[in-house]
Coordinates of C-alpha atoms and ligand atoms in Angstrom, one line a residue:
M1 CA 67.9 -0.7 70.9
E2 CA 71.3 -0.3 70.9
E3 CA 74.4 -1.6 72.9
T4 CA 77.8 -0.6 73.7
D5 CA 80.0 -2.5 76.3
L6 CA 79.9 -0.1 79.2
I7 CA 77.3 2.8 80.4
V8 CA 78.5 5.7 82.3
V9 CA 75.6 7.5 84.0
G10 CA 76.7 10.6 84.4
S11 CA 79.7 12.8 82.8
G12 CA 81.2 15.5 85.3
A13 CA 84.1 14.6 87.7
A14 CA 84.3 11.0 88.1
A15 CA 83.5 9.8 84.8
C16 CA 85.6 12.2 83.1
V17 CA 88.7 10.4 84.6
L18 CA 87.1 7.2 84.5
A19 CA 86.4 6.5 81.1
Y20 CA 90.0 8.4 80.1
R21 CA 91.2 5.4 82.3
L22 CA 88.5 2.9 81.2
R23 CA 89.7 3.6 77.5
Q24 CA 93.3 3.2 78.2
Q25 CA 93.1 0.3 80.1
S26 CA 90.7 -1.4 78.3
G27 CA 88.9 -2.4 74.5
L28 CA 86.0 -1.5 75.8
R29 CA 83.2 0.7 74.0
I30 CA 82.0 2.7 76.1
T31 CA 78.5 5.3 76.1
V32 CA 78.0 8.1 78.4
V33 CA 74.6 9.6 79.1
E34 CA 74.2 13.3 80.3
P35 CA 71.0 15.2 80.1
E36 CA 70.1 17.0 77.7
S37 CA 71.0 20.4 78.8
D38 CA 71.3 24.2 77.4
L39 CA 74.0 25.8 78.2
A40 CA 75.0 29.1 80.3
P41 CA 77.1 31.3 78.9
A42 CA 80.3 30.6 77.6
I43 CA 81.9 33.9 79.2
D44 CA 80.8 33.1 81.9
R45 CA 82.5 29.1 81.9
E46 CA 86.0 30.0 80.7
R47 CA 86.4 33.5 82.8
P48 CA 87.2 31.7 86.3
S49 CA 86.2 35.5 88.0
R50 CA 82.5 35.3 86.5
W51 CA 82.1 31.7 88.0
L52 CA 79.4 32.5 91.0
K53 CA 77.2 33.1 88.0
L54 CA 76.5 30.1 87.1
I55 CA 75.1 29.0 90.5
G56 CA 70.9 29.0 89.2
S57 CA 72.4 29.0 85.3
K58 CA 71.0 26.8 82.7
D59 CA 74.9 24.8 83.5
D60 CA 73.3 23.6 87.3
W61 CA 70.7 21.4 88.6
K62 CA 69.1 24.1 90.5
L63 CA 68.9 21.2 93.4
K64 CA 67.1 22.7 97.6
T65 CA 67.6 21.3 100.4
E66 CA 64.4 21.0 102.8
P67 CA 64.5 23.8 106.0
C68 CA 67.5 23.3 108.3
D69 CA 66.5 23.2 112.0
R70 CA 69.5 24.6 112.5
L71 CA 70.2 27.1 109.8
A72 CA 67.3 28.9 111.0
S73 CA 64.7 27.7 109.1
R74 CA 66.3 28.5 105.7
R75 CA 66.3 26.0 102.6
I76 CA 69.5 26.1 100.5
D77 CA 70.7 26.5 97.4
W78 CA 72.9 23.0 96.8
P79 CA 73.5 23.5 93.4
R80 CA 75.2 20.8 90.8
G81 CA 76.9 21.0 87.4
R82 CA 74.7 19.5 84.8
G83 CA 76.5 18.8 81.4
I84 CA 79.9 17.3 80.6
G85 CA 81.7 18.3 83.0
G86 CA 79.3 18.1 85.7
S87 CA 80.1 20.0 88.5
T88 CA 83.4 20.6 87.2
R89 CA 81.4 23.3 84.5
I90 CA 80.0 25.2 87.7
N91 CA 83.1 25.0 90.9
A92 CA 85.3 27.0 92.2
M93 CA 88.0 25.4 90.7
I94 CA 89.6 24.6 93.0
W95 CA 92.8 21.7 93.0
F96 CA 93.2 20.1 96.9
P97 CA 94.6 16.6 96.7
P98 CA 93.7 13.9 99.5
T99 CA 94.9 14.7 102.7
A100 CA 97.0 12.1 104.4
T101 CA 94.3 11.5 106.8
D102 CA 92.3 11.0 103.8
F103 CA 94.3 8.0 102.3
A104 CA 94.4 5.9 105.9
N105 CA 89.9 7.0 106.3
W106 CA 90.2 4.9 102.5
E107 CA 92.2 2.5 103.6
T108 CA 90.0 2.0 106.1
A109 CA 87.2 1.7 104.3
C110 CA 88.5 -0.8 102.7
G111 CA 89.9 -3.1 105.2
G112 CA 93.2 -2.6 104.0
Q113 CA 93.0 -4.1 100.4
R114 CA 94.4 -0.8 99.2
S115 CA 97.5 0.6 100.7
I116 CA 97.3 4.0 101.5
D117 CA 100.5 3.9 98.5
Q118 CA 97.8 2.9 96.2
W119 CA 95.4 5.4 96.7
R120 CA 98.6 7.8 97.5
A121 CA 99.9 6.2 93.4
A122 CA 96.8 7.2 92.0
A123 CA 96.6 10.6 93.9
S124 CA 100.0 11.6 92.0
D125 CA 98.4 10.1 88.2
V126 CA 95.5 11.8 88.8
E127 CA 97.2 15.3 89.0
S128 CA 99.6 14.2 86.3
L129 CA 96.3 14.2 84.0
V130 CA 94.8 17.4 86.1
Q131 CA 97.6 20.0 85.4
P132 CA 96.4 22.2 88.1
E133 CA 98.3 26.1 87.8
T134 CA 99.6 27.6 90.7
P135 CA 97.7 30.9 90.2
R136 CA 98.1 33.8 88.4
F137 CA 96.6 36.6 90.3
L138 CA 96.7 37.9 93.6
S139 CA 94.5 39.7 95.4
D140 CA 95.3 41.8 98.2
A141 CA 92.9 40.5 100.1
S142 CA 94.9 37.3 99.7
Q143 CA 98.6 38.5 100.5
Q144 CA 97.5 40.0 103.5
F145 CA 96.0 37.0 104.6
M146 CA 98.9 34.6 104.2
A147 CA 101.5 37.6 105.5
A148 CA 99.5 37.2 108.9
T149 CA 99.3 33.6 108.8
S150 CA 103.2 32.9 107.2
G151 CA 103.8 31.7 110.5
F152 CA 100.8 30.2 112.2
A153 CA 102.0 26.5 114.3
N154 CA 99.8 24.1 113.4
A155 CA 99.3 25.4 110.9
E156 CA 99.6 25.5 106.6
P157 CA 98.2 28.4 104.9
M158 CA 97.6 27.3 101.3
I159 CA 97.4 29.7 98.1
Y160 CA 95.1 27.1 96.3
R161 CA 95.5 25.9 93.3
R162 CA 93.3 25.8 90.6
I163 CA 91.8 23.7 87.9
N164 CA 92.5 25.5 84.7
R165 CA 94.4 25.7 81.9
N166 CA 96.1 29.2 81.0
G167 CA 93.7 31.0 83.1
R168 CA 91.0 29.5 82.6
R169 CA 87.9 27.2 83.5
T170 CA 89.9 23.3 82.5
D171 CA 86.8 21.4 80.1
F172 CA 87.2 18.1 80.5
S173 CA 85.0 17.2 76.8
A174 CA 88.4 16.3 75.6
L175 CA 88.8 12.9 78.2
L176 CA 86.0 11.1 77.2
D177 CA 87.7 11.0 73.1
G178 CA 86.3 7.7 72.2
A179 CA 83.1 7.3 74.1
G180 CA 80.1 8.1 72.7
V181 CA 77.5 10.6 73.9
V182 CA 73.8 10.0 74.3
R183 CA 72.0 12.9 75.5
G184 CA 69.1 10.8 78.1
T185 CA 68.1 11.3 81.7
A186 CA 69.3 8.1 83.5
D187 CA 66.2 7.0 85.0
R188 CA 66.6 3.1 86.8
V189 CA 68.8 0.2 86.1
L190 CA 67.7 -3.1 83.6
W191 CA 67.8 -5.7 84.8
H192 CA 68.6 -9.9 83.2
G193 CA 67.9 -10.9 86.6
E194 CA 71.1 -10.1 89.2
R195 CA 72.6 -8.0 86.0
A196 CA 73.2 -5.3 85.2
V197 CA 72.6 -4.5 81.7
G198 CA 71.5 -1.3 80.6
V199 CA 69.2 1.3 81.3
N200 CA 66.4 3.2 80.9
L201 CA 66.5 6.5 79.7
V202 CA 64.4 9.9 80.1
Q203 CA 64.3 11.6 76.3
G204 CA 62.0 14.2 76.6
D205 CA 58.1 13.1 77.1
R206 CA 60.4 9.4 75.5
S207 CA 61.7 7.0 77.4
R208 CA 64.1 4.4 76.1
E209 CA 66.2 1.5 76.4
L210 CA 70.4 1.8 76.3
R211 CA 71.6 -2.2 76.6
S212 CA 74.7 -2.9 77.5
R213 CA 77.4 -6.5 77.5
C214 CA 79.3 -5.3 80.9
G215 CA 76.9 -3.4 82.6
V216 CA 76.6 0.0 84.2
V217 CA 78.6 2.8 86.1
L218 CA 76.9 5.2 87.8
C219 CA 78.7 8.1 88.0
A220 CA 75.7 9.9 88.7
G221 CA 77.1 11.6 91.7
A222 CA 76.2 12.4 95.0
I223 CA 72.7 13.2 94.3
G224 CA 72.2 11.9 91.1
T225 CA 73.9 7.8 91.8
P226 CA 71.3 6.6 95.1
S227 CA 68.1 8.3 93.2
I228 CA 68.5 6.1 90.1
L229 CA 69.4 2.6 92.7
M230 CA 66.9 3.6 94.5
R231 CA 64.5 3.6 91.1
S232 CA 65.5 0.6 90.2
G233 CA 65.0 -0.9 93.5
I234 CA 68.0 -0.5 95.3
G235 CA 67.2 0.9 98.5
P236 CA 65.7 2.1 102.4
A237 CA 62.8 0.1 101.2
E238 CA 60.0 2.0 103.8
D239 CA 60.9 4.8 101.2
L240 CA 60.5 3.1 98.4
S241 CA 57.6 0.9 99.1
R242 CA 55.9 5.0 99.8
H243 CA 57.0 6.0 96.2
D244 CA 55.7 1.9 94.1
I245 CA 59.1 0.9 93.8
I246 CA 59.3 -2.8 93.4
V247 CA 62.3 -3.8 96.2
R248 CA 65.0 -5.8 94.9
V249 CA 66.8 -5.2 97.6
D250 CA 66.4 -3.7 101.2
R251 CA 69.9 -1.1 101.4
P252 CA 69.5 0.7 104.2
N253 CA 72.4 3.2 103.2
V254 CA 71.6 4.3 100.4
G255 CA 70.8 7.7 100.7
R256 CA 72.5 8.0 104.8
R257 CA 74.7 9.9 105.6
L258 CA 74.9 12.2 103.0
Q259 CA 78.0 14.4 103.9
D260 CA 79.0 18.4 103.0
H261 CA 80.9 21.2 104.2
L262 CA 79.2 23.8 106.6
V263 CA 80.8 26.6 105.7
M264 CA 80.5 30.1 108.0
P265 CA 81.7 33.9 105.7
V266 CA 83.5 36.4 108.9
I267 CA 83.1 38.8 106.9
F268 CA 85.0 42.5 107.3
E269 CA 85.6 46.3 105.5
T270 CA 89.7 47.1 104.8
K271 CA 91.4 49.7 103.7
S272 CA 92.2 48.3 100.5
K273 CA 92.3 51.3 97.3
N274 CA 90.8 48.0 94.8
I275 CA 87.4 47.4 94.9
F276 CA 86.5 43.4 93.9
R277 CA 84.5 43.1 90.0
L278 CA 82.7 41.1 88.7
D279 CA 82.9 43.7 84.7
P280 CA 86.3 44.3 85.0
A281 CA 88.4 47.0 83.0
V282 CA 88.5 45.8 79.5
R283 CA 92.5 46.1 80.3
D284 CA 91.9 43.1 82.6
V285 CA 90.4 41.7 80.1
A286 CA 92.6 41.7 77.3
K287 CA 95.9 41.8 80.0
W288 CA 93.7 37.5 80.5
M289 CA 93.5 37.1 76.4
V290 CA 96.7 37.6 76.2
T291 CA 98.2 35.9 79.4
G292 CA 94.9 34.4 81.0
A293 CA 96.7 36.4 84.0
G294 CA 95.4 39.3 86.3
S295 CA 92.2 39.6 88.3
V296 CA 90.0 38.4 85.3
S297 CA 91.3 34.2 86.1
S298 CA 90.9 35.1 90.3
N299 CA 88.8 31.8 91.2
I300 CA 87.7 34.4 94.0
A301 CA 88.7 31.4 96.5
E302 CA 91.6 32.1 96.2
C303 CA 94.0 30.9 99.8
G304 CA 93.0 29.7 102.6
G305 CA 94.8 26.6 104.3
L306 CA 94.2 24.0 107.5
F307 CA 95.0 25.9 110.0
D308 CA 93.8 24.0 113.8
G309 CA 96.0 21.6 113.1
G310 CA 94.0 20.2 109.6
R311 CA 90.8 20.6 112.0
F312 CA 89.2 24.1 109.9
Q313 CA 89.5 24.7 106.7
V314 CA 89.6 28.4 105.6
H315 CA 88.8 30.8 102.1
V316 CA 89.7 33.6 101.7
T317 CA 87.7 36.4 99.6
P318 CA 87.6 39.7 98.4
T319 CA 84.1 39.9 98.6
N320 CA 81.2 40.3 100.8
Y321 CA 81.6 36.5 100.3
L322 CA 77.2 36.5 101.1
T323 CA 77.0 39.1 98.3
F324 CA 78.9 39.2 95.5
P325 CA 78.8 39.9 92.6
K326 CA 76.9 42.7 93.5
L327 CA 79.3 45.3 94.0
S328 CA 79.5 47.4 97.1
D329 CA 81.2 50.4 97.6
T330 CA 83.9 49.9 99.7
A331 CA 86.5 47.4 99.8
M332 CA 85.6 44.5 101.7
M333 CA 87.3 41.0 102.3
T334 CA 85.3 38.3 103.9
I335 CA 87.5 34.6 106.3
A336 CA 85.7 32.1 105.8
I337 CA 86.0 28.8 107.9
N338 CA 84.7 25.1 108.1
L339 CA 84.8 22.2 110.3
T340 CA 87.0 20.0 107.4
R341 CA 85.0 16.3 109.2
P342 CA 81.8 17.4 110.6
R343 CA 79.9 14.4 112.6
S344 CA 76.5 15.3 111.4
S345 CA 75.1 13.9 108.4
G346 CA 71.8 14.5 106.3
T347 CA 69.9 11.9 103.5
V348 CA 69.3 12.2 100.4
T349 CA 65.5 9.9 99.0
L350 CA 62.8 10.2 96.0
S351 CA 60.0 13.1 95.9
S352 CA 58.5 11.0 93.9
P353 CA 59.4 7.5 91.1
H354 CA 59.4 10.5 88.5
A355 CA 63.6 10.6 86.9
C356 CA 62.7 14.4 86.0
S357 CA 61.6 14.4 89.6
L358 CA 64.1 16.2 91.9
P359 CA 65.2 14.6 95.0
V360 CA 64.2 15.1 98.7
I361 CA 67.6 16.7 100.1
Q362 CA 67.9 16.7 104.5
G363 CA 71.5 18.2 104.4
G364 CA 71.7 17.4 108.3
Y365 CA 73.4 20.3 109.4
G366 CA 74.8 20.8 112.8
R367 CA 72.4 17.9 113.5
D368 CA 75.4 16.2 115.8
D369 CA 76.2 20.0 118.3
R370 CA 79.1 19.2 118.4
D371 CA 79.3 20.3 114.9
I372 CA 78.4 23.6 115.9
E373 CA 79.8 24.4 118.7
E374 CA 83.5 23.7 116.8
L375 CA 82.7 26.3 114.4
V376 CA 82.1 28.3 116.9
E377 CA 85.5 28.5 117.8
G378 CA 86.0 28.6 114.1
V379 CA 84.9 32.1 113.9
E380 CA 86.4 33.1 116.8
M381 CA 90.2 31.5 116.1
V382 CA 88.8 34.2 112.8
R383 CA 88.6 36.6 114.6
S384 CA 92.1 36.4 116.0
I385 CA 93.8 36.0 112.9
A386 CA 92.0 39.5 111.5
R387 CA 92.4 41.6 114.7
G388 CA 96.1 40.1 115.0
S389 CA 99.3 41.2 114.1
G390 CA 99.8 41.3 110.3
L391 CA 95.5 41.9 109.5
G392 CA 94.2 44.2 112.4
E393 CA 95.7 47.9 111.0
W394 CA 94.2 46.9 107.6
V395 CA 90.8 45.7 108.6
E396 CA 88.4 48.7 109.0
R397 CA 85.7 46.3 110.2
E398 CA 84.0 43.4 110.9
L399 CA 80.4 43.2 108.8
I400 CA 79.1 39.7 109.6
P401 CA 79.1 37.7 112.1
G402 CA 79.5 41.6 113.2
Q403 CA 81.0 43.7 116.7
R404 CA 78.5 43.3 118.9
R405 CA 77.7 40.2 117.9
E406 CA 80.4 39.1 120.7
G407 CA 80.4 35.4 122.6
E408 CA 78.5 32.0 122.1
Q409 CA 75.6 32.8 122.2
A410 CA 75.3 35.2 119.0
I411 CA 77.7 33.7 117.7
R412 CA 75.4 30.6 116.4
K413 CA 72.5 32.8 116.5
A414 CA 75.2 34.5 113.0
I415 CA 75.9 30.8 112.0
S416 CA 72.7 29.6 112.0
R417 CA 71.5 33.4 109.6
Y418 CA 74.3 33.3 107.3
A419 CA 76.7 30.0 107.2
Q420 CA 76.5 28.2 103.9
T421 CA 76.9 24.5 101.9
L422 CA 80.6 25.0 100.5
Y423 CA 79.0 22.5 98.2
H424 CA 80.4 19.2 98.8
P425 CA 77.8 16.6 98.8
T426 CA 79.6 13.0 99.4
G427 CA 78.8 9.8 100.8
S428 CA 74.8 8.8 99.7
C429 CA 76.4 5.1 98.8
Q430 CA 80.0 5.0 100.9
F431 CA 82.3 2.2 99.0
G432 CA 83.5 0.2 102.2
N433 CA 84.0 -4.0 103.3
Q434 CA 81.0 -3.3 105.7
I435 CA 78.2 -5.6 105.0
D436 CA 76.1 -2.2 105.6
S437 CA 78.4 -0.3 102.9
P438 CA 76.2 0.1 100.0
V439 CA 79.8 -0.1 97.6
D440 CA 82.2 -2.8 97.9
V441 CA 85.6 -1.9 97.7
D442 CA 85.6 -3.1 94.1
F443 CA 83.0 0.0 93.5
K444 CA 80.8 -2.4 92.5
V445 CA 77.2 -2.2 94.4
R446 CA 77.1 -4.4 96.6
G447 CA 74.5 -7.4 95.3
F448 CA 75.1 -6.9 91.8
D449 CA 77.0 -8.3 89.0
G450 CA 78.1 -4.8 85.6
L451 CA 76.7 -2.8 87.8
W452 CA 79.1 -0.6 89.7
A453 CA 78.9 3.2 91.5
V454 CA 83.1 5.7 91.5
D455 CA 81.5 9.0 92.7
A456 CA 81.6 11.9 95.6
S457 CA 78.9 9.5 96.8
V458 CA 81.2 6.3 97.5
L459 CA 83.8 8.5 100.4
P460 CA 83.5 6.6 103.0
S461 CA 82.7 10.8 104.4
V462 CA 83.5 13.4 103.3
T463 CA 87.2 14.6 102.3
T464 CA 89.9 17.2 104.3
G465 CA 89.0 19.9 102.5
N466 CA 87.4 20.1 98.7
P467 CA 86.8 16.6 97.3
T468 CA 87.6 17.0 93.1
A469 CA 90.5 15.6 93.5
S470 CA 89.7 12.6 96.2
V471 CA 86.2 11.8 93.2
M472 CA 89.0 11.8 90.5
T473 CA 91.2 9.9 93.1
M474 CA 88.6 7.0 93.0
A475 CA 87.4 7.1 89.9
W476 CA 91.2 6.5 88.5
V477 CA 91.5 3.6 90.3
A478 CA 87.6 2.0 90.4
A479 CA 88.4 1.8 86.4
E480 CA 91.2 -0.5 87.0
S481 CA 89.8 -2.0 88.7
I482 CA 86.6 -2.6 86.7
A483 CA 89.0 -2.9 83.3
G484 CA 90.1 -5.9 85.0
T485 CA 86.2 -7.0 86.0
T486 CA 85.2 -6.6 82.4
V487 CA 88.5 -8.1 80.6
D488 CA 88.4 -11.5 82.3
R489 CA 85.0 -11.3 80.9
S490 CA 84.9 -10.6 77.4
Ligands
LIG501 C1 79.3 25.5 92.1 C2 80.3 24.7 93.8 C3 81.5 24.9 93.5 C4 82.6 23.7 93.9 N1 84.1 23.9 94.3 C5 85.2 23.2 94.1 C6 86.1 24.0 94.3 O1 86.4 24.9 94.1 N2 87.2 22.3 94.4 C7 86.2 21.0 94.4 O2 87.2 20.5 94.3 N3 85.6 20.8 94.6 C8 84.6 22.4 94.5 N4 83.0 21.4 94.6 C9 82.5 20.3 94.7 C10 82.8 19.8 92.9 O3 83.1 19.9 92.1 C11 82.6 18.1 93.7 O4 82.6 17.4 94.1 C12 82.9 17.3 92.0 O5 81.6 17.3 91.1 C13 81.8 15.3 92.0 O6 82.0 14.7 91.2 P1 81.0 13.7 91.1 O7 81.7 13.2 89.7 O8 80.9 12.5 91.8 O9 79.8 14.4 90.4 P2 79.0 15.8 89.3 O10 81.0 17.3 89.2 O11 79.0 16.2 90.1 O12 78.7 14.7 87.6 C14 77.8 14.2 88.5 C15 76.9 14.3 86.9 O13 74.9 13.6 86.7 C16 75.1 13.3 85.8 N5 73.7 13.1 86.4 C17 73.4 13.3 87.8 N6 72.0 12.6 87.0 C18 72.2 11.9 86.4 C19 71.3 10.9 86.2 N7 69.5 10.8 86.5 N8 71.0 11.0 83.9 C20 72.1 11.5 83.5 N9 73.2 11.7 84.3 C21 73.0 11.9 85.4 C22 75.2 15.2 85.6 O14 74.5 16.3 84.9 C23 76.1 15.5 86.0 O15 77.3 16.2 84.8 C24 82.4 22.2 94.1 C25 80.9 22.1 92.8 C26 80.1 23.5 93.1 C27 78.4 23.0 93.2

C-alpha cells in the first residue's frame, strides 16, 4: 500500500489545470491516476490537420451511445481521450472562452456564492496559462464564410483560436510536473466511514489500493466520474442494486442530466480550386515544420461563431464533414450548426460493476422535440447564408441535406440520418447549491469528506461553445477551494 496527500483521478483537461493550480496553492503531494494506454502515432496528435485520425485510435476510449430513437436508431460514436491530457489529446483544439451566459449560469448554480466576476477572473487566469494561438492558416472556405457573414446583425462570426503551440497541438503534460503518475483504472473510492481515503485501481488483471491523506478528486470526465461514483455506491439506488453494489447513498442525479451538442452538417460542393487533403504536399509539411504555419496547422474546424443572438453555434470546415479524411474529387465546404442550449438530456449508467466494462450511454438527443424544431430552423439559416450574397456564387451545390430535401419534414429526416455529436458531454454530476445536485458549490461530493469532483461532469448545463476553456476554469476555481480545505486540515 502506498500513500500520498491527494489523489487526482484522470489526467485530462480538468486534472492538468487542477494539479498545476493546487501545486501553486499548496505543498500537497499529488498522485494522478490515468489508465495505461498504447499511444496513437505522434504525427496524428501533433499535426492539427490530422486530428480526425485520432478518433477510434489508441488514444480514444471508443465509447458509443445506445441506439438513439430520434436519430434513426443510430448508435453514435462518443470518442473520449485516453492517456495523459485526456480528451485534449484528441480534440479539435478550438479555444472557446466561457460566455456571459455561462458565467451567469454558474453564478446561479452556486446561489451567488461565486460571482460572475470571480468566474471571469478565473477564466482569464486560465487563458493566460493556456495561451491559445491565433490560427496560422485559413482555408478559402473559411475566408469565404467570414467575408460573407462579417456584417451580419445579431451574430458574432469568429475565427476560432486554437489550443496550439507554434501550430502544434498543446501538450498539457508539463502541468503535471511535480505530481506522481500511477498508471491504472480507478475502480472505486476507498472509505474510512464517510471519508474518502484512497482508490482501488485495476492494473491489467491485478487490483491495488492507493491511499491518500487528504482525499480524492475525481477528474475522470463526464462519463468516467459518474461511473466511479456509482461503483463506489453513490448514485441512483435502483441502478446500483441491479449490479449488487452496496448503496452508500441514493443520489438519483449521478449520471443523469447528461447533455451534449447535437450538430447537423450542411455540406456543399464549392468552386474552390483547392481540395483539402489529409496528406499534404511535402513543401506544406516542410513549411509547417519550420514555421508552424500553412495547411498542416489547420484544425479543419477553423471558424464559425455564434448566430441568432447566440442561439446557434456554427462550424465551418473546408471538407465534407461526414466523409473526410476520405478524399473527394471536388472541393467541399461544411457549415455545421448546433443549438447552443439544448433542452434534452441523456444518462450514463453502469453495464456491470467492473471498472473496465464500458458504460451504457443514452445520448437523449431530441427527447425534447423543441431541440429538433430549432435545429431545423438552424439548417434553414445556414442555407440562407450559403445562398446569399457573397457565398451564393462560390457554392456549386448543396449535398447534405441536399437540394431535394426542402421543408420541415424533409430536414427533420436529414437530421435524424446525419446529425452527430459535437463531442461535448457535460453535466452528469452537476455542482450547485440545490440539495439534489450531486456536487456542492465547493466541488465536494455531497455528503462525504475528502471527495471532490471537478471536470465536465460538474457543469450545470452544457456550455455555450466548446467546453475545454470552461472545464479548465472550473478546475482553476476548484483547486483554490480544495487547497483551502486541505491546507486547513493538515
Ligand atoms: C474528438 C473531440 C473533439 C473535441 N473538440 C473540442 C474542441 O475543439 N474544443 C473544446 O473546447 N472541446 C473539445 N472537445 C471536448 C473537450 O476535449 C472536453 O470537454 C474536455 O477535455 C473535458 O475535460 P475533462 O477533464 O472533463 O475530461 P477529459 O479531458 O476527457 O479527461 C478525463 C480523463 O480521465 C481519464 N479516466 C476516465 N476514466 C478513468 C478511470 N476510471 N480511472 C482513471 N482515469 C480515468 C481519461 O482517460 C482522461 O484522461 C472535444 C472532445 C473530443 C473527444
